[in-house]
PDB file of C-alpha atoms in Angstrom:
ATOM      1  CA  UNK A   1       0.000   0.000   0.000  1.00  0.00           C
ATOM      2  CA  UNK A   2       1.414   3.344  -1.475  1.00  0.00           C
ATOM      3  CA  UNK A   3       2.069   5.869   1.793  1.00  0.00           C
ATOM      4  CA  UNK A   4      -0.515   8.127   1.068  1.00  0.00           C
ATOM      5  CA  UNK A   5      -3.249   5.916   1.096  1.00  0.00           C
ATOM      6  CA  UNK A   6      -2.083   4.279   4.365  1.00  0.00           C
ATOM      7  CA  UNK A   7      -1.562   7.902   5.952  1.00  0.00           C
ATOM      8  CA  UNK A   8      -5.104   8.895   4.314  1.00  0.00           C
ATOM      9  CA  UNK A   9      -6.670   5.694   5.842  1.00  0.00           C
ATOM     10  CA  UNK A  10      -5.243   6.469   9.236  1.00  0.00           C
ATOM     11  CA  UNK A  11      -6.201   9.951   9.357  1.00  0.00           C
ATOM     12  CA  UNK A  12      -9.584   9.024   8.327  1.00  0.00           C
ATOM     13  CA  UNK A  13      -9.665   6.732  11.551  1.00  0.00           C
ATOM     14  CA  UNK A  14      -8.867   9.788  13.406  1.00  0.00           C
ATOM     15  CA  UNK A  15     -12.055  11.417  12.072  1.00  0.00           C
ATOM     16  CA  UNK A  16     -14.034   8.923  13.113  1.00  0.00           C
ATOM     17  CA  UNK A  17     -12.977   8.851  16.581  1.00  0.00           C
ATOM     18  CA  UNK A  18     -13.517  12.731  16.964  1.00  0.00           C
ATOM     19  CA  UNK A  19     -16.920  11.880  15.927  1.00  0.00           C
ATOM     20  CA  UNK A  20     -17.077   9.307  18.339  1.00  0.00           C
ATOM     21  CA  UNK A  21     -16.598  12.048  20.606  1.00  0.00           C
ATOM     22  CA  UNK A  22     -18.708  14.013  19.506  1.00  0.00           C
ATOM     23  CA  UNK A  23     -21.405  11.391  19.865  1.00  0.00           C
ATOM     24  CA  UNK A  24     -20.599  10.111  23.023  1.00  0.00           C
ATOM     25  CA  UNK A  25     -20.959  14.256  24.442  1.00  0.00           C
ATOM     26  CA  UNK A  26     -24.717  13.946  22.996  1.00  0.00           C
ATOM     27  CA  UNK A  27     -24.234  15.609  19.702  1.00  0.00           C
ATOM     28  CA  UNK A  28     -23.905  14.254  15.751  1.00  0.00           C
ATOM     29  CA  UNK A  29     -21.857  12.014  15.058  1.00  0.00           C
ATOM     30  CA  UNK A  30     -19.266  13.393  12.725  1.00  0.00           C
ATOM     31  CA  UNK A  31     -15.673  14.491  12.950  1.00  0.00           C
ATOM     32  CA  UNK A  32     -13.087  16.207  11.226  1.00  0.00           C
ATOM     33  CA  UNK A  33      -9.280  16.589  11.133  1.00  0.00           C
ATOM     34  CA  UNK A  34      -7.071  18.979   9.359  1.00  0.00           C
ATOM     35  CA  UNK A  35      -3.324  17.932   8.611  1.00  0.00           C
ATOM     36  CA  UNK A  36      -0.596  19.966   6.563  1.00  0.00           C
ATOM     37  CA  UNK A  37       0.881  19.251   3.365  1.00  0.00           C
ATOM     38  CA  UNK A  38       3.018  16.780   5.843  1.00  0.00           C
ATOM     39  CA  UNK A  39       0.620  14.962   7.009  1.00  0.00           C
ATOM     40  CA  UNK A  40       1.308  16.665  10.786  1.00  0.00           C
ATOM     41  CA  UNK A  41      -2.037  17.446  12.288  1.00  0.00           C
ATOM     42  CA  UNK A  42      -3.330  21.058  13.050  1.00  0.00           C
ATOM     43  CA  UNK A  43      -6.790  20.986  14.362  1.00  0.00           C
ATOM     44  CA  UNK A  44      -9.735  18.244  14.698  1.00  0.00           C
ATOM     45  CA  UNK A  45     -12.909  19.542  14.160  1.00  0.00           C
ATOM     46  CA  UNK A  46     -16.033  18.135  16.675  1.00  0.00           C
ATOM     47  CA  UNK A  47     -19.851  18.148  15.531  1.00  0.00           C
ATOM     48  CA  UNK A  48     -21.160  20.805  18.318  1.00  0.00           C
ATOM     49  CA  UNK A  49     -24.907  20.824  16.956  1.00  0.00           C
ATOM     50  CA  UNK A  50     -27.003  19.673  20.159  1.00  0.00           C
ATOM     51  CA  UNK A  51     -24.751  21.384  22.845  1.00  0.00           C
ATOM     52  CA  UNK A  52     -24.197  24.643  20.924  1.00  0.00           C
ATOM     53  CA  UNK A  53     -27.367  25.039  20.456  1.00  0.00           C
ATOM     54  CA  UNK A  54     -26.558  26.021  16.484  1.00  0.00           C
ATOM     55  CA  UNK A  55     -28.031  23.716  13.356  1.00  0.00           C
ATOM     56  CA  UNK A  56     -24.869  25.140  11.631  1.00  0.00           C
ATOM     57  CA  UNK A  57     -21.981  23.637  13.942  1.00  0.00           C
ATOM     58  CA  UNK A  58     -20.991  21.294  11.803  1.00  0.00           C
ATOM     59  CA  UNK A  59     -17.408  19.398  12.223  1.00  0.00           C
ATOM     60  CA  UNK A  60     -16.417  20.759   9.156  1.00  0.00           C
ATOM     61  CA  UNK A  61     -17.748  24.437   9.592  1.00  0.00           C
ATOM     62  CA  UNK A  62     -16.228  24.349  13.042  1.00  0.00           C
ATOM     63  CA  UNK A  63     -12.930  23.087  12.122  1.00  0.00           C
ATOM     64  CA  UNK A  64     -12.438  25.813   8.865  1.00  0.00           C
ATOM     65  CA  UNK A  65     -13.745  28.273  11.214  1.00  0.00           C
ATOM     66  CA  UNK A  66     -10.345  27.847  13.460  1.00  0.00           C
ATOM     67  CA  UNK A  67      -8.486  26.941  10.756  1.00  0.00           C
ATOM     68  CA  UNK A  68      -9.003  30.774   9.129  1.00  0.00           C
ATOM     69  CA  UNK A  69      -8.417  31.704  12.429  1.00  0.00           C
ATOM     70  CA  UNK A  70      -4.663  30.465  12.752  1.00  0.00           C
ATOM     71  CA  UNK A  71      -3.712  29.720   9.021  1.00  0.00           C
ATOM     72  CA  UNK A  72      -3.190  32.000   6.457  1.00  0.00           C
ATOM     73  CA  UNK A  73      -4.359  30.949   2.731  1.00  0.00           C
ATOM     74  CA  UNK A  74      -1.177  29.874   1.347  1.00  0.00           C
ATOM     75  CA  UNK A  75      -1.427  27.012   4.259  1.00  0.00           C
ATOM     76  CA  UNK A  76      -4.633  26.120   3.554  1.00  0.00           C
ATOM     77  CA  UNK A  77      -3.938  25.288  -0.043  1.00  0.00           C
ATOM     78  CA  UNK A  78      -1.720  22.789   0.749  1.00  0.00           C
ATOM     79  CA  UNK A  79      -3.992  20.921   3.376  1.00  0.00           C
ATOM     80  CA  UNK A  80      -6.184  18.471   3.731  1.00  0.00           C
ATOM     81  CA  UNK A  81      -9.260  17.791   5.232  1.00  0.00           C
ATOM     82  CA  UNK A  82     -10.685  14.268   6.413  1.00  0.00           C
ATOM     83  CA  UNK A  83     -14.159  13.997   7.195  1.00  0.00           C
ATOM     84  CA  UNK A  84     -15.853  11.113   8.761  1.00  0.00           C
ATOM     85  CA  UNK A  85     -18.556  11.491   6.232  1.00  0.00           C
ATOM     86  CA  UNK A  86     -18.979  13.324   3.176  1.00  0.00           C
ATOM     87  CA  UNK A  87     -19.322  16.978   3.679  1.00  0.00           C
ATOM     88  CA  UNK A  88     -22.684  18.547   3.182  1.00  0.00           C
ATOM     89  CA  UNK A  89     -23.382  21.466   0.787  1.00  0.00           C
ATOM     90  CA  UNK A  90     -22.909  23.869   3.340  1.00  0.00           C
ATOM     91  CA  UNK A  91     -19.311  22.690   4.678  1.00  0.00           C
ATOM     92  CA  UNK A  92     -17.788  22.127   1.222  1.00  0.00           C
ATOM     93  CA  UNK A  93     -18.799  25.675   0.650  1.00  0.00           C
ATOM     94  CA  UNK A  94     -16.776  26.530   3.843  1.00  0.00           C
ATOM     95  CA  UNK A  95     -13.878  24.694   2.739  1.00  0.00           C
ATOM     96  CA  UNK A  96     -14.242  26.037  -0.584  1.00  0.00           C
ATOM     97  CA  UNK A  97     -14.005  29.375   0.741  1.00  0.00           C
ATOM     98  CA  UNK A  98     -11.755  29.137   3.509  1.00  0.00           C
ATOM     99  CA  UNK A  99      -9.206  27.607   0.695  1.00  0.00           C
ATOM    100  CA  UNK A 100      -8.117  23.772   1.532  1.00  0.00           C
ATOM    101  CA  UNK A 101      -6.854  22.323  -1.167  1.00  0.00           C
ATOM    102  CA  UNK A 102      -8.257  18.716  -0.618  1.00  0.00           C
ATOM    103  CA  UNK A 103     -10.781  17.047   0.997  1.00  0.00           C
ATOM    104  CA  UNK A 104     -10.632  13.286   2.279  1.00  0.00           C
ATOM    105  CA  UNK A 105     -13.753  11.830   3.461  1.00  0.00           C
ATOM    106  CA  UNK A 106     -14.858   8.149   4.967  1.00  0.00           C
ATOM    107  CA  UNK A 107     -18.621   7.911   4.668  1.00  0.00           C
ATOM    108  CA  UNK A 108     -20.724   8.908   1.383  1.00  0.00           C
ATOM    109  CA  UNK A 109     -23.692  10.753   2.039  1.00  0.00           C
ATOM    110  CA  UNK A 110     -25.481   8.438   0.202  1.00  0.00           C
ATOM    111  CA  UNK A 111     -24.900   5.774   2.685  1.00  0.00           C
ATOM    112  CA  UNK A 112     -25.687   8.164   5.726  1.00  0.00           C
ATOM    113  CA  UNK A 113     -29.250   8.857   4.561  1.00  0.00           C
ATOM    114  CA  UNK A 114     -30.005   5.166   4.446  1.00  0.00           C
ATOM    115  CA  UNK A 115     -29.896   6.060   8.115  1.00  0.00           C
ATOM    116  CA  UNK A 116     -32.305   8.418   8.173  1.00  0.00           C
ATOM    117  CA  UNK A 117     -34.035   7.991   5.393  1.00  0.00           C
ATOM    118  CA  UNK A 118     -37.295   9.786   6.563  1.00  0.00           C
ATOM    119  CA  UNK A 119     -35.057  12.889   7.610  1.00  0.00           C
ATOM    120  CA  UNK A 120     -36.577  16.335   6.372  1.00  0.00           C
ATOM    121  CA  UNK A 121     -33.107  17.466   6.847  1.00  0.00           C
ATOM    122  CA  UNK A 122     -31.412  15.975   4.176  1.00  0.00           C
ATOM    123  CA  UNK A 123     -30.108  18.106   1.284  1.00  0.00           C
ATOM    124  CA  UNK A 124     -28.802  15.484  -1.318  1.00  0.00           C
ATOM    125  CA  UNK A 125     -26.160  17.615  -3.103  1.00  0.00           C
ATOM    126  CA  UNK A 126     -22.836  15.947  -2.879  1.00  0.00           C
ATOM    127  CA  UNK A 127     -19.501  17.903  -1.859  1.00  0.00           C
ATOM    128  CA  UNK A 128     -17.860  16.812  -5.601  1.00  0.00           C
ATOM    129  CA  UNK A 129     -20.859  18.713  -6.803  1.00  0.00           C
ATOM    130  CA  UNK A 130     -20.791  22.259  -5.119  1.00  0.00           C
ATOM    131  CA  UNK A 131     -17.089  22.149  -5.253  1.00  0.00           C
ATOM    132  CA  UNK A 132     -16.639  21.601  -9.004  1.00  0.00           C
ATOM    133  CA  UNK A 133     -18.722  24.914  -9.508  1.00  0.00           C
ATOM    134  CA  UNK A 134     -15.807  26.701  -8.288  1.00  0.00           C
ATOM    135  CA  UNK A 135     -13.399  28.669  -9.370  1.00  0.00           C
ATOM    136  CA  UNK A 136     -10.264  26.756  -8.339  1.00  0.00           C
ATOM    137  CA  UNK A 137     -10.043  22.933  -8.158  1.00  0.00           C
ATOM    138  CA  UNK A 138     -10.439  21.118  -4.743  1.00  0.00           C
ATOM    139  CA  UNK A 139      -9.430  17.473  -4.994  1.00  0.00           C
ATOM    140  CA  UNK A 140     -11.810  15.064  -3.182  1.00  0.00           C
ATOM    141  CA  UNK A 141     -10.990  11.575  -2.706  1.00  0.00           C
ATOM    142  CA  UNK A 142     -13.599   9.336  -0.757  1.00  0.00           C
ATOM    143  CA  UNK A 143     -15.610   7.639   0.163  1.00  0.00           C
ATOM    144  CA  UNK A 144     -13.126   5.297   2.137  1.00  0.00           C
ATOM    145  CA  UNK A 145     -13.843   3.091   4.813  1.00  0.00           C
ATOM    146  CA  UNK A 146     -17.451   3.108   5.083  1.00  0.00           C
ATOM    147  CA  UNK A 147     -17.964   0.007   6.803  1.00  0.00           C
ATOM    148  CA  UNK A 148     -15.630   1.736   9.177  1.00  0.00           C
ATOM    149  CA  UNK A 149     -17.532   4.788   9.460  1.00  0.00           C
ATOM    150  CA  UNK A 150     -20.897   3.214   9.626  1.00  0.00           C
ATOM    151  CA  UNK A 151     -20.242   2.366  13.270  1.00  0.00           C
ATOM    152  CA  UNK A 152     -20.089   5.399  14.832  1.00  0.00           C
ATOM    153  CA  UNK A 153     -23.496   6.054  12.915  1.00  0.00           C
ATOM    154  CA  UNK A 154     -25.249   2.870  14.067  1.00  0.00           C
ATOM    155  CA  UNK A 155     -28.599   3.329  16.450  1.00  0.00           C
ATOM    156  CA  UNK A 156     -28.014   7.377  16.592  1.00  0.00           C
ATOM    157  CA  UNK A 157     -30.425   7.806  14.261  1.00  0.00           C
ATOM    158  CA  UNK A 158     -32.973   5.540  14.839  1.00  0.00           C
ATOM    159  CA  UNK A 159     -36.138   7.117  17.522  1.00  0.00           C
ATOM    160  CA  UNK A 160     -35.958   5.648  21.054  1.00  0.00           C
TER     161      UNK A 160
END
């Protein structure tokens, strides 16, 4: 196995225990991490939904968020993102605009909304199709691992 896929594949288990974590403090289950063009890691990113009170605290959001914070755009180019799941519309716009240059993720959305399949939240629009409306490539790479990532999914979304 060439390195990159074993460092992707290892860095995509670390997304999936952040969203572990996430779970396990009552919120969504999803996680992200940010590493540098190194593969050294910068931030994680936690799903803060239920306990922020805020439909928009997404892993993803949460993590770019920071990362703008601390990182300056030339740094953010040459990053990469890993996401337990696919990113939603509204987090691939955030990475689109906060600059990362490549986005790694574990679960397709696809296979998430077979776990809520009666969800009026879903908006079906994968990340590969808001980001290739931009106006600078973002390579994404995924999904990876899903039996993986279906785990930390399992029973969450089912009612009581």
């Amino acid at each position: 196995m060439n390195l990159t896929i074993e460092r992707d594949l290892s860095l995509l288990c670390q997304s999936i225990a952040v969203a572990q974590r996430a779970r396990d403090k009552g919120n969504h289950p999803f996680g992200s991490v940010l590493v540098d063009e190194h593969g050294r890691v910068l931030l994680e990113g936690e799903n803060t939904v239920n306990t922020d009170h805020n439909a928009t605290a997404h892993a993803e959001s949460n993590l770019v968020r920071a990362a703008c914070k601390q990182f300056d755009a030339a740094t953010l180019a040459k990053c990469t993102l890993y996401a337990s799941t696919e990113p939603c519309p509204m987090c691939a716009g955030a990475i689109f605009w906060s600059g990362i240059g490549r986005v790694v993720y574990a679960l397709s959305e696809n296979e998430l909304y077979r776990f809520a399949p009666n969800s009026p939240d879903k908006l079906p629009l994968g990340c590969r199709e808001v980001l290739k409306h931009g106006g600078r490539a973002v390579e994404v790479i995924g999904p990876m691992m899903e039996a993986e990532a279906r785990q930390v999914h399992q029973g969450f979304w089912s009612p009581p």
